[in-house]
């Protein structure tokens, strides 16, 4: 199992190989767990629920991954975010209130040796994002946080910001472009227009 | 930049409706600008994920996740078990049966039991048919869709509505018209259902003195149409329109 690619593992999952699912778990749980913990603001029960739902989705809706449409990891992370946002939105509806605290989690963890390389490159990406985000204006930063991490829809954000939806839409476009440009600057322009 | 290009970022964050998404994807195939932008912006959006602190996963989580997934399959296994105990029950029953009855009485009893089972099955079947009939009789009428009709030309002031009603498996079209100009002699208003350029006659009507008219038409099974047109015909019962169109869906 260890030598198989993610795509091969997905094919085995289609044939009901539990071991393949366990291998994918071992490979990606740290990412999924960390993401879920952040998006649920450190709530470990909710984090567990999200992780369970993500792997259940992998096990039950097997055929939806299409290698032609992009990397496996991006597909997996998109699923994770969708599940997490669904859960969060459901709860917001229940409570009727809007939690506004961002980025509360500050936990420094020790790392396993074999993960170090991967982690270094992820940390680089993280630094890049944080660096790029610093160049955004205050409203642009708020937009990304509400949209990406808090799971608000654009029209909800328009309401919160008391701005027309069209303004928020173009703000999003500008923000994504600005982030992209800072990314590409830091990676020597290699990504731009790829 | 063409108007549709604005939807690029909405497409990336997956906030388009299914229909808008389809339209945008069609646009994307033709638009070099969007194609050029899509990949790098999508990558940017996806990389926001990595703004996380990586934390250690509790060791017990794996067992909990796997239990959560594979417990769902357990009822199937349990059913298997129930089946096997069932089987052994039947075998035990057979054994007792053999001990108690001679072959002849077993045969007679078997015939009786089969007969009884047959009657019971027949009875059940009958019951089903009766409930089905009852259900059909009281099946609710549902409006499947509605159309607004607007007059033109001779009947510019006219307006109306059409409803598709479903009752069980029957579909009827009900058309209600107002402010229709009166008709002379044999003149009638004739309703046509249009589908891919072919017209089907759906009946004729004459409005009352106040210009109101109502017509119902039962659609043939599996019949569909795109639009409704109404013409003023010199004679009733035309199979193709001779007169001018005076009303239609818009």
PDB file of N, CA and C in Angstrom, chain A residues 18 21-22 25-26 29-31 33-35 37-38 48 51-52 55-56 59 73-74 77-78 81 107 109-110 119 122 125-126 129-130 133 144 147-149 152-154 169 172-173 176-177 179-180 183 191 193-194, chain B residues 1 5-15 20 25 33 35-70 72-73:
ATOM      1  N   UNK A  18     -10.405  -1.821   2.271  1.00  0.00           N
ATOM      2  CA  UNK A  18     -10.325  -0.994   3.472  1.00  0.00           C
ATOM      3  C   UNK A  18      -8.904  -0.490   3.715  1.00  0.00           C
ATOM      4  N   UNK A  21      -8.091   2.726   2.106  1.00  0.00           N
ATOM      5  CA  UNK A  21      -8.647   3.883   2.810  1.00  0.00           C
ATOM      6  C   UNK A  21      -7.760   4.222   4.011  1.00  0.00           C
ATOM      7  N   UNK A  22      -7.307   3.186   4.703  1.00  0.00           N
ATOM      8  CA  UNK A  22      -6.463   3.435   5.876  1.00  0.00           C
ATOM      9  C   UNK A  22      -5.143   4.100   5.474  1.00  0.00           C
ATOM     10  N   UNK A  25      -5.807   7.630   4.833  1.00  0.00           N
ATOM     11  CA  UNK A  25      -5.955   8.261   6.150  1.00  0.00           C
ATOM     12  C   UNK A  25      -4.576   8.638   6.696  1.00  0.00           C
ATOM     13  N   UNK A  26      -3.671   7.647   6.682  1.00  0.00           N
ATOM     14  CA  UNK A  26      -2.338   7.911   7.236  1.00  0.00           C
ATOM     15  C   UNK A  26      -1.649   9.062   6.500  1.00  0.00           C
ATOM     16  N   UNK A  29      -4.397  12.558   7.063  1.00  0.00           N
ATOM     17  CA  UNK A  29      -5.209  12.948   8.212  1.00  0.00           C
ATOM     18  C   UNK A  29      -4.659  14.191   8.905  1.00  0.00           C
ATOM     19  N   UNK A  30      -3.345  14.340   8.881  1.00  0.00           N
ATOM     20  CA  UNK A  30      -2.772  15.475   9.597  1.00  0.00           C
ATOM     21  C   UNK A  30      -3.233  16.808   8.986  1.00  0.00           C
ATOM     22  N   UNK A  31      -3.197  16.851   7.650  1.00  0.00           N
ATOM     23  CA  UNK A  31      -3.677  18.051   6.956  1.00  0.00           C
ATOM     24  C   UNK A  31      -5.150  18.301   7.247  1.00  0.00           C
ATOM     25  N   UNK A  33      -7.046  17.088   9.598  1.00  0.00           N
ATOM     26  CA  UNK A  33      -7.306  17.354  11.013  1.00  0.00           C
ATOM     27  C   UNK A  33      -6.944  18.799  11.367  1.00  0.00           C
ATOM     28  N   UNK A  34      -5.761  19.218  10.921  1.00  0.00           N
ATOM     29  CA  UNK A  34      -5.318  20.571  11.269  1.00  0.00           C
ATOM     30  C   UNK A  34      -6.259  21.616  10.690  1.00  0.00           C
ATOM     31  N   UNK A  35      -6.656  21.377   9.436  1.00  0.00           N
ATOM     32  CA  UNK A  35      -7.578  22.314   8.785  1.00  0.00           C
ATOM     33  C   UNK A  35      -8.901  22.368   9.553  1.00  0.00           C
ATOM     34  N   UNK A  37      -9.531  21.618  12.591  1.00  0.00           N
ATOM     35  CA  UNK A  37      -9.389  22.231  13.909  1.00  0.00           C
ATOM     36  C   UNK A  37      -9.388  23.756  13.788  1.00  0.00           C
ATOM     37  N   UNK A  38      -8.750  24.246  12.722  1.00  0.00           N
ATOM     38  CA  UNK A  38      -8.712  25.698  12.542  1.00  0.00           C
ATOM     39  C   UNK A  38     -10.090  26.238  12.194  1.00  0.00           C
ATOM     40  N   UNK A  48     -13.416  16.165  14.954  1.00  0.00           N
ATOM     41  CA  UNK A  48     -13.553  14.722  14.756  1.00  0.00           C
ATOM     42  C   UNK A  48     -14.696  14.424  13.779  1.00  0.00           C
ATOM     43  N   UNK A  51     -13.596  15.113  10.218  1.00  0.00           N
ATOM     44  CA  UNK A  51     -12.673  14.093   9.706  1.00  0.00           C
ATOM     45  C   UNK A  51     -13.439  12.807   9.384  1.00  0.00           C
ATOM     46  N   UNK A  52     -14.356  12.430  10.260  1.00  0.00           N
ATOM     47  CA  UNK A  52     -15.151  11.220   9.996  1.00  0.00           C
ATOM     48  C   UNK A  52     -15.951  11.355   8.708  1.00  0.00           C
ATOM     49  N   UNK A  55     -13.740  11.087   5.486  1.00  0.00           N
ATOM     50  CA  UNK A  55     -13.336   9.739   5.086  1.00  0.00           C
ATOM     51  C   UNK A  55     -14.538   8.868   4.717  1.00  0.00           C
ATOM     52  N   UNK A  56     -15.669   9.172   5.335  1.00  0.00           N
ATOM     53  CA  UNK A  56     -16.881   8.460   4.915  1.00  0.00           C
ATOM     54  C   UNK A  56     -17.212   8.807   3.463  1.00  0.00           C
ATOM     55  N   UNK A  59     -15.101   6.965   1.159  1.00  0.00           N
ATOM     56  CA  UNK A  59     -15.451   5.552   1.080  1.00  0.00           C
ATOM     57  C   UNK A  59     -16.742   5.329   0.300  1.00  0.00           C
ATOM     58  N   UNK A  73      -4.693  15.850  -4.075  1.00  0.00           N
ATOM     59  CA  UNK A  73      -4.701  16.542  -2.784  1.00  0.00           C
ATOM     60  C   UNK A  73      -5.629  17.763  -2.824  1.00  0.00           C
ATOM     61  N   UNK A  74      -5.655  18.465  -3.957  1.00  0.00           N
ATOM     62  CA  UNK A  74      -6.550  19.627  -4.055  1.00  0.00           C
ATOM     63  C   UNK A  74      -8.013  19.218  -4.013  1.00  0.00           C
ATOM     64  N   UNK A  77      -8.800  18.365  -0.418  1.00  0.00           N
ATOM     65  CA  UNK A  77      -8.921  19.542   0.433  1.00  0.00           C
ATOM     66  C   UNK A  77     -10.210  20.305   0.135  1.00  0.00           C
ATOM     67  N   UNK A  78     -10.629  20.285  -1.144  1.00  0.00           N
ATOM     68  CA  UNK A  78     -11.895  20.937  -1.492  1.00  0.00           C
ATOM     69  C   UNK A  78     -13.058  20.217  -0.802  1.00  0.00           C
ATOM     70  N   UNK A  81     -13.059  21.109   2.870  1.00  0.00           N
ATOM     71  CA  UNK A  81     -13.587  22.441   3.165  1.00  0.00           C
ATOM     72  C   UNK A  81     -15.103  22.475   2.985  1.00  0.00           C
ATOM     73  N   UNK A 107      -1.070  26.704  18.545  1.00  0.00           N
ATOM     74  CA  UNK A 107      -0.472  25.532  19.170  1.00  0.00           C
ATOM     75  C   UNK A 107       0.752  25.129  18.366  1.00  0.00           C
ATOM     76  N   UNK A 109       3.447  22.341  17.637  1.00  0.00           N
ATOM     77  CA  UNK A 109       3.564  20.904  17.836  1.00  0.00           C
ATOM     78  C   UNK A 109       4.909  20.376  17.342  1.00  0.00           C
ATOM     79  N   UNK A 110       5.301  19.301  17.926  1.00  0.00           N
ATOM     80  CA  UNK A 110       6.511  18.687  17.404  1.00  0.00           C
ATOM     81  C   UNK A 110       6.164  17.846  16.174  1.00  0.00           C
ATOM     82  N   UNK A 119       6.538  19.214   5.439  1.00  0.00           N
ATOM     83  CA  UNK A 119       6.076  20.284   6.284  1.00  0.00           C
ATOM     84  C   UNK A 119       6.792  21.595   5.962  1.00  0.00           C
ATOM     85  N   UNK A 122       5.119  22.994   3.025  1.00  0.00           N
ATOM     86  CA  UNK A 122       3.821  23.568   3.394  1.00  0.00           C
ATOM     87  C   UNK A 122       4.001  24.859   4.180  1.00  0.00           C
ATOM     88  N   UNK A 125       4.622  27.624   1.894  1.00  0.00           N
ATOM     89  CA  UNK A 125       3.383  28.103   1.279  1.00  0.00           C
ATOM     90  C   UNK A 125       2.628  28.965   2.285  1.00  0.00           C
ATOM     91  N   UNK A 126       2.613  28.489   3.520  1.00  0.00           N
ATOM     92  CA  UNK A 126       1.890  29.222   4.554  1.00  0.00           C
ATOM     93  C   UNK A 126       2.471  30.624   4.733  1.00  0.00           C
ATOM     94  N   UNK A 129       1.422  32.773   1.932  1.00  0.00           N
ATOM     95  CA  UNK A 129       0.040  33.246   2.036  1.00  0.00           C
ATOM     96  C   UNK A 129      -0.033  34.391   3.024  1.00  0.00           C
ATOM     97  N   UNK A 130       0.622  34.176   4.173  1.00  0.00           N
ATOM     98  CA  UNK A 130       0.532  35.222   5.189  1.00  0.00           C
ATOM     99  C   UNK A 130       1.181  36.511   4.714  1.00  0.00           C
ATOM    100  N   UNK A 133      -1.136  38.026   2.167  1.00  0.00           N
ATOM    101  CA  UNK A 133      -2.315  38.587   2.820  1.00  0.00           C
ATOM    102  C   UNK A 133      -2.021  39.944   3.443  1.00  0.00           C
ATOM    103  N   UNK A 144     -11.629  37.623   2.531  1.00  0.00           N
ATOM    104  CA  UNK A 144     -11.051  36.283   2.423  1.00  0.00           C
ATOM    105  C   UNK A 144     -11.339  35.470   3.679  1.00  0.00           C
ATOM    106  N   UNK A 147     -15.073  34.584   3.800  1.00  0.00           N
ATOM    107  CA  UNK A 147     -15.458  33.693   2.717  1.00  0.00           C
ATOM    108  C   UNK A 147     -14.799  32.328   2.877  1.00  0.00           C
ATOM    109  N   UNK A 148     -13.487  32.341   3.086  1.00  0.00           N
ATOM    110  CA  UNK A 148     -12.779  31.061   3.089  1.00  0.00           C
ATOM    111  C   UNK A 148     -12.891  30.352   4.430  1.00  0.00           C
ATOM    112  N   UNK A 149     -12.680  31.088   5.508  1.00  0.00           N
ATOM    113  CA  UNK A 149     -12.600  30.417   6.808  1.00  0.00           C
ATOM    114  C   UNK A 149     -13.896  30.398   7.577  1.00  0.00           C
ATOM    115  N   UNK A 152     -19.027  32.175   4.924  1.00  0.00           N
ATOM    116  CA  UNK A 152     -20.130  33.026   4.507  1.00  0.00           C
ATOM    117  C   UNK A 152     -20.231  33.062   2.988  1.00  0.00           C
ATOM    118  N   UNK A 153     -21.468  33.217   2.500  1.00  0.00           N
ATOM    119  CA  UNK A 153     -21.629  33.383   1.058  1.00  0.00           C
ATOM    120  C   UNK A 153     -21.377  34.852   0.711  1.00  0.00           C
ATOM    121  N   UNK A 154     -21.177  35.109  -0.583  1.00  0.00           N
ATOM    122  CA  UNK A 154     -20.910  36.491  -0.989  1.00  0.00           C
ATOM    123  C   UNK A 154     -22.054  37.425  -0.629  1.00  0.00           C
ATOM    124  N   UNK A 169     -18.376  41.236  -5.286  1.00  0.00           N
ATOM    125  CA  UNK A 169     -17.901  40.344  -6.348  1.00  0.00           C
ATOM    126  C   UNK A 169     -16.610  40.871  -6.952  1.00  0.00           C
ATOM    127  N   UNK A 172     -13.727  40.547  -4.628  1.00  0.00           N
ATOM    128  CA  UNK A 172     -13.181  39.176  -4.605  1.00  0.00           C
ATOM    129  C   UNK A 172     -12.207  38.968  -5.758  1.00  0.00           C
ATOM    130  N   UNK A 173     -12.632  39.419  -6.935  1.00  0.00           N
ATOM    131  CA  UNK A 173     -11.774  39.236  -8.106  1.00  0.00           C
ATOM    132  C   UNK A 173     -10.437  39.949  -7.920  1.00  0.00           C
ATOM    133  N   UNK A 176      -8.271  38.049  -5.259  1.00  0.00           N
ATOM    134  CA  UNK A 176      -7.625  36.829  -5.759  1.00  0.00           C
ATOM    135  C   UNK A 176      -6.448  37.178  -6.667  1.00  0.00           C
ATOM    136  N   UNK A 177      -6.662  38.204  -7.514  1.00  0.00           N
ATOM    137  CA  UNK A 177      -5.584  38.583  -8.435  1.00  0.00           C
ATOM    138  C   UNK A 177      -4.369  39.104  -7.671  1.00  0.00           C
ATOM    139  N   UNK A 179      -3.504  38.434  -4.556  1.00  0.00           N
ATOM    140  CA  UNK A 179      -2.838  37.310  -3.886  1.00  0.00           C
ATOM    141  C   UNK A 179      -1.986  36.539  -4.878  1.00  0.00           C
ATOM    142  N   UNK A 180      -2.574  36.275  -6.043  1.00  0.00           N
ATOM    143  CA  UNK A 180      -1.858  35.514  -7.067  1.00  0.00           C
ATOM    144  C   UNK A 180      -0.560  36.223  -7.450  1.00  0.00           C
ATOM    145  N   UNK A 183       2.036  35.805  -4.828  1.00  0.00           N
ATOM    146  CA  UNK A 183       2.569  34.441  -4.872  1.00  0.00           C
ATOM    147  C   UNK A 183       3.606  34.322  -5.974  1.00  0.00           C
ATOM    148  N   UNK A 191       4.607  30.810 -11.583  1.00  0.00           N
ATOM    149  CA  UNK A 191       3.226  30.352 -11.629  1.00  0.00           C
ATOM    150  C   UNK A 191       2.372  31.205 -12.542  1.00  0.00           C
ATOM    151  N   UNK A 193       0.294  32.848 -15.058  1.00  0.00           N
ATOM    152  CA  UNK A 193      -0.201  32.536 -16.384  1.00  0.00           C
ATOM    153  C   UNK A 193       0.151  31.146 -16.862  1.00  0.00           C
ATOM    154  N   UNK A 194       0.360  30.256 -15.926  1.00  0.00           N
ATOM    155  CA  UNK A 194       0.741  28.892 -16.297  1.00  0.00           C
ATOM    156  C   UNK A 194      -0.391  28.207 -17.035  1.00  0.00           C
TER     157      UNK A 194
ATOM    158  N   UNK B   1     -13.199  43.101 -21.670  1.00  0.00           N
ATOM    159  CA  UNK B   1     -13.582  41.835 -21.019  1.00  0.00           C
ATOM    160  C   UNK B   1     -15.082  41.617 -21.194  1.00  0.00           C
ATOM    161  N   UNK B   5     -17.032  36.972 -18.174  1.00  0.00           N
ATOM    162  CA  UNK B   5     -15.743  36.791 -17.515  1.00  0.00           C
ATOM    163  C   UNK B   5     -15.822  37.149 -16.038  1.00  0.00           C
ATOM    164  N   UNK B   6     -16.793  37.998 -15.684  1.00  0.00           N
ATOM    165  CA  UNK B   6     -16.957  38.383 -14.288  1.00  0.00           C
ATOM    166  C   UNK B   6     -17.228  37.185 -13.388  1.00  0.00           C
ATOM    167  N   UNK B   7     -17.790  36.142 -13.980  1.00  0.00           N
ATOM    168  CA  UNK B   7     -18.147  34.986 -13.170  1.00  0.00           C
ATOM    169  C   UNK B   7     -16.966  34.089 -12.837  1.00  0.00           C
ATOM    170  N   UNK B   8     -15.798  34.440 -13.361  1.00  0.00           N
ATOM    171  CA  UNK B   8     -14.628  33.590 -13.127  1.00  0.00           C
ATOM    172  C   UNK B   8     -14.384  33.343 -11.643  1.00  0.00           C
ATOM    173  N   UNK B   9     -14.346  34.409 -10.850  1.00  0.00           N
ATOM    174  CA  UNK B   9     -14.042  34.180  -9.420  1.00  0.00           C
ATOM    175  C   UNK B   9     -15.176  33.451  -8.714  1.00  0.00           C
ATOM    176  N   UNK B  10     -16.418  33.717  -9.137  1.00  0.00           N
ATOM    177  CA  UNK B  10     -17.532  32.986  -8.526  1.00  0.00           C
ATOM    178  C   UNK B  10     -17.443  31.501  -8.872  1.00  0.00           C
ATOM    179  N   UNK B  11     -16.977  31.220 -10.075  1.00  0.00           N
ATOM    180  CA  UNK B  11     -16.793  29.831 -10.497  1.00  0.00           C
ATOM    181  C   UNK B  11     -15.733  29.159  -9.629  1.00  0.00           C
ATOM    182  N   UNK B  12     -14.668  29.892  -9.369  1.00  0.00           N
ATOM    183  CA  UNK B  12     -13.571  29.326  -8.577  1.00  0.00           C
ATOM    184  C   UNK B  12     -14.018  29.028  -7.150  1.00  0.00           C
ATOM    185  N   UNK B  13     -14.792  29.931  -6.560  1.00  0.00           N
ATOM    186  CA  UNK B  13     -15.203  29.681  -5.174  1.00  0.00           C
ATOM    187  C   UNK B  13     -16.492  28.876  -5.124  1.00  0.00           C
ATOM    188  N   UNK B  14     -16.968  28.416  -6.268  1.00  0.00           N
ATOM    189  CA  UNK B  14     -18.123  27.526  -6.336  1.00  0.00           C
ATOM    190  C   UNK B  14     -19.381  28.192  -5.778  1.00  0.00           C
ATOM    191  N   UNK B  15     -19.619  29.420  -6.205  1.00  0.00           N
ATOM    192  CA  UNK B  15     -20.842  30.084  -5.761  1.00  0.00           C
ATOM    193  C   UNK B  15     -21.800  30.380  -6.913  1.00  0.00           C
ATOM    194  N   UNK B  20     -25.907  28.598 -13.888  1.00  0.00           N
ATOM    195  CA  UNK B  20     -24.873  29.590 -14.187  1.00  0.00           C
ATOM    196  C   UNK B  20     -23.526  28.901 -14.440  1.00  0.00           C
ATOM    197  N   UNK B  25     -19.197  27.420 -17.913  1.00  0.00           N
ATOM    198  CA  UNK B  25     -18.284  26.422 -18.484  1.00  0.00           C
ATOM    199  C   UNK B  25     -18.307  26.464 -20.011  1.00  0.00           C
ATOM    200  N   UNK B  33      -9.131  34.432 -22.438  1.00  0.00           N
ATOM    201  CA  UNK B  33      -8.794  35.215 -21.253  1.00  0.00           C
ATOM    202  C   UNK B  33      -9.070  34.426 -19.965  1.00  0.00           C
ATOM    203  N   UNK B  35      -9.517  31.188 -19.653  1.00  0.00           N
ATOM    204  CA  UNK B  35      -8.678  29.985 -19.583  1.00  0.00           C
ATOM    205  C   UNK B  35      -7.308  30.329 -19.015  1.00  0.00           C
ATOM    206  N   UNK B  36      -6.821  31.479 -19.466  1.00  0.00           N
ATOM    207  CA  UNK B  36      -5.509  31.925 -19.038  1.00  0.00           C
ATOM    208  C   UNK B  36      -5.490  32.204 -17.535  1.00  0.00           C
ATOM    209  N   UNK B  37      -6.571  32.781 -17.035  1.00  0.00           N
ATOM    210  CA  UNK B  37      -6.634  33.191 -15.632  1.00  0.00           C
ATOM    211  C   UNK B  37      -6.999  32.053 -14.690  1.00  0.00           C
ATOM    212  N   UNK B  38      -7.819  31.132 -15.192  1.00  0.00           N
ATOM    213  CA  UNK B  38      -8.453  30.157 -14.296  1.00  0.00           C
ATOM    214  C   UNK B  38      -7.453  29.409 -13.422  1.00  0.00           C
ATOM    215  N   UNK B  39      -6.453  28.819 -14.057  1.00  0.00           N
ATOM    216  CA  UNK B  39      -5.606  27.899 -13.301  1.00  0.00           C
ATOM    217  C   UNK B  39      -4.867  28.592 -12.158  1.00  0.00           C
ATOM    218  N   UNK B  40      -4.281  29.747 -12.465  1.00  0.00           N
ATOM    219  CA  UNK B  40      -3.483  30.405 -11.424  1.00  0.00           C
ATOM    220  C   UNK B  40      -4.356  30.960 -10.303  1.00  0.00           C
ATOM    221  N   UNK B  41      -5.545  31.463 -10.664  1.00  0.00           N
ATOM    222  CA  UNK B  41      -6.419  31.987  -9.612  1.00  0.00           C
ATOM    223  C   UNK B  41      -6.986  30.855  -8.762  1.00  0.00           C
ATOM    224  N   UNK B  42      -7.296  29.734  -9.435  1.00  0.00           N
ATOM    225  CA  UNK B  42      -7.815  28.586  -8.698  1.00  0.00           C
ATOM    226  C   UNK B  42      -6.762  28.067  -7.717  1.00  0.00           C
ATOM    227  N   UNK B  43      -5.530  28.030  -8.207  1.00  0.00           N
ATOM    228  CA  UNK B  43      -4.429  27.586  -7.356  1.00  0.00           C
ATOM    229  C   UNK B  43      -4.289  28.517  -6.151  1.00  0.00           C
ATOM    230  N   UNK B  44      -4.445  29.795  -6.399  1.00  0.00           N
ATOM    231  CA  UNK B  44      -4.368  30.772  -5.313  1.00  0.00           C
ATOM    232  C   UNK B  44      -5.440  30.502  -4.271  1.00  0.00           C
ATOM    233  N   UNK B  45      -6.675  30.318  -4.762  1.00  0.00           N
ATOM    234  CA  UNK B  45      -7.802  30.049  -3.855  1.00  0.00           C
ATOM    235  C   UNK B  45      -7.537  28.772  -3.057  1.00  0.00           C
ATOM    236  N   UNK B  46      -7.056  27.719  -3.750  1.00  0.00           N
ATOM    237  CA  UNK B  46      -6.854  26.452  -3.058  1.00  0.00           C
ATOM    238  C   UNK B  46      -5.702  26.521  -2.058  1.00  0.00           C
ATOM    239  N   UNK B  47      -4.714  27.351  -2.366  1.00  0.00           N
ATOM    240  CA  UNK B  47      -3.575  27.366  -1.454  1.00  0.00           C
ATOM    241  C   UNK B  47      -3.893  28.083  -0.147  1.00  0.00           C
ATOM    242  N   UNK B  48      -5.029  28.787  -0.102  1.00  0.00           N
ATOM    243  CA  UNK B  48      -5.435  29.399   1.166  1.00  0.00           C
ATOM    244  C   UNK B  48      -5.568  28.336   2.257  1.00  0.00           C
ATOM    245  N   UNK B  49      -5.851  27.100   1.807  1.00  0.00           N
ATOM    246  CA  UNK B  49      -5.973  25.978   2.736  1.00  0.00           C
ATOM    247  C   UNK B  49      -4.760  25.859   3.647  1.00  0.00           C
ATOM    248  N   UNK B  50      -3.596  26.115   3.074  1.00  0.00           N
ATOM    249  CA  UNK B  50      -2.372  25.801   3.807  1.00  0.00           C
ATOM    250  C   UNK B  50      -2.034  26.808   4.901  1.00  0.00           C
ATOM    251  N   UNK B  51      -2.903  27.765   5.109  1.00  0.00           N
ATOM    252  CA  UNK B  51      -2.631  28.694   6.192  1.00  0.00           C
ATOM    253  C   UNK B  51      -3.081  28.073   7.510  1.00  0.00           C
ATOM    254  N   UNK B  52      -2.548  26.890   7.788  1.00  0.00           N
ATOM    255  CA  UNK B  52      -2.957  26.201   9.005  1.00  0.00           C
ATOM    256  C   UNK B  52      -1.737  25.903   9.859  1.00  0.00           C
ATOM    257  N   UNK B  53      -1.981  25.776  11.142  1.00  0.00           N
ATOM    258  CA  UNK B  53      -0.938  25.254  12.021  1.00  0.00           C
ATOM    259  C   UNK B  53      -1.072  23.743  11.960  1.00  0.00           C
ATOM    260  N   UNK B  54      -0.022  23.061  11.599  1.00  0.00           N
ATOM    261  CA  UNK B  54      -0.166  21.607  11.605  1.00  0.00           C
ATOM    262  C   UNK B  54      -0.069  21.091  13.028  1.00  0.00           C
ATOM    263  N   UNK B  55      -1.037  20.298  13.407  1.00  0.00           N
ATOM    264  CA  UNK B  55      -1.075  19.784  14.773  1.00  0.00           C
ATOM    265  C   UNK B  55      -1.036  18.266  14.744  1.00  0.00           C
ATOM    266  N   UNK B  56      -0.695  17.670  15.880  1.00  0.00           N
ATOM    267  CA  UNK B  56      -0.687  16.220  15.959  1.00  0.00           C
ATOM    268  C   UNK B  56      -2.101  15.700  16.090  1.00  0.00           C
ATOM    269  N   UNK B  57      -2.333  14.587  15.407  1.00  0.00           N
ATOM    270  CA  UNK B  57      -3.659  13.987  15.425  1.00  0.00           C
ATOM    271  C   UNK B  57      -3.717  13.010  16.595  1.00  0.00           C
ATOM    272  N   UNK B  58      -4.781  13.032  17.384  1.00  0.00           N
ATOM    273  CA  UNK B  58      -4.880  12.062  18.486  1.00  0.00           C
ATOM    274  C   UNK B  58      -4.809  10.633  17.941  1.00  0.00           C
ATOM    275  N   UNK B  59      -4.073   9.770  18.650  1.00  0.00           N
ATOM    276  CA  UNK B  59      -3.875   8.428  18.107  1.00  0.00           C
ATOM    277  C   UNK B  59      -5.157   7.618  18.052  1.00  0.00           C
ATOM    278  N   UNK B  60      -6.095   7.941  18.937  1.00  0.00           N
ATOM    279  CA  UNK B  60      -7.338   7.159  18.964  1.00  0.00           C
ATOM    280  C   UNK B  60      -8.263   7.496  17.788  1.00  0.00           C
ATOM    281  N   UNK B  61      -7.955   8.599  17.092  1.00  0.00           N
ATOM    282  CA  UNK B  61      -8.889   9.073  16.068  1.00  0.00           C
ATOM    283  C   UNK B  61      -9.082   8.064  14.942  1.00  0.00           C
ATOM    284  N   UNK B  62      -7.994   7.407  14.551  1.00  0.00           N
ATOM    285  CA  UNK B  62      -8.085   6.494  13.410  1.00  0.00           C
ATOM    286  C   UNK B  62      -9.128   5.408  13.681  1.00  0.00           C
ATOM    287  N   UNK B  63      -9.051   4.816  14.870  1.00  0.00           N
ATOM    288  CA  UNK B  63     -10.019   3.768  15.213  1.00  0.00           C
ATOM    289  C   UNK B  63     -11.437   4.328  15.195  1.00  0.00           C
ATOM    290  N   UNK B  64     -11.596   5.565  15.695  1.00  0.00           N
ATOM    291  CA  UNK B  64     -12.938   6.152  15.729  1.00  0.00           C
ATOM    292  C   UNK B  64     -13.480   6.406  14.326  1.00  0.00           C
ATOM    293  N   UNK B  65     -12.595   6.895  13.454  1.00  0.00           N
ATOM    294  CA  UNK B  65     -13.034   7.173  12.086  1.00  0.00           C
ATOM    295  C   UNK B  65     -13.400   5.870  11.387  1.00  0.00           C
ATOM    296  N   UNK B  66     -12.536   4.856  11.534  1.00  0.00           N
ATOM    297  CA  UNK B  66     -12.789   3.602  10.838  1.00  0.00           C
ATOM    298  C   UNK B  66     -14.055   2.921  11.380  1.00  0.00           C
ATOM    299  N   UNK B  67     -14.240   2.985  12.697  1.00  0.00           N
ATOM    300  CA  UNK B  67     -15.476   2.430  13.270  1.00  0.00           C
ATOM    301  C   UNK B  67     -16.692   3.139  12.702  1.00  0.00           C
ATOM    302  N   UNK B  68     -16.583   4.458  12.628  1.00  0.00           N
ATOM    303  CA  UNK B  68     -17.692   5.266  12.124  1.00  0.00           C
ATOM    304  C   UNK B  68     -18.085   4.819  10.710  1.00  0.00           C
ATOM    305  N   UNK B  69     -17.071   4.533   9.892  1.00  0.00           N
ATOM    306  CA  UNK B  69     -17.351   4.155   8.506  1.00  0.00           C
ATOM    307  C   UNK B  69     -17.815   2.707   8.412  1.00  0.00           C
ATOM    308  N   UNK B  70     -17.100   1.821   9.100  1.00  0.00           N
ATOM    309  CA  UNK B  70     -17.363   0.407   8.831  1.00  0.00           C
ATOM    310  C   UNK B  70     -18.464  -0.163   9.713  1.00  0.00           C
ATOM    311  N   UNK B  72     -21.218   1.057   9.682  1.00  0.00           N
ATOM    312  CA  UNK B  72     -22.388   1.181   8.805  1.00  0.00           C
ATOM    313  C   UNK B  72     -22.613  -0.097   8.007  1.00  0.00           C
ATOM    314  N   UNK B  73     -21.535  -0.861   7.808  1.00  0.00           N
ATOM    315  CA  UNK B  73     -21.698  -2.106   7.062  1.00  0.00           C
ATOM    316  C   UNK B  73     -22.100  -3.264   7.959  1.00  0.00           C
TER     317      UNK B  73
END
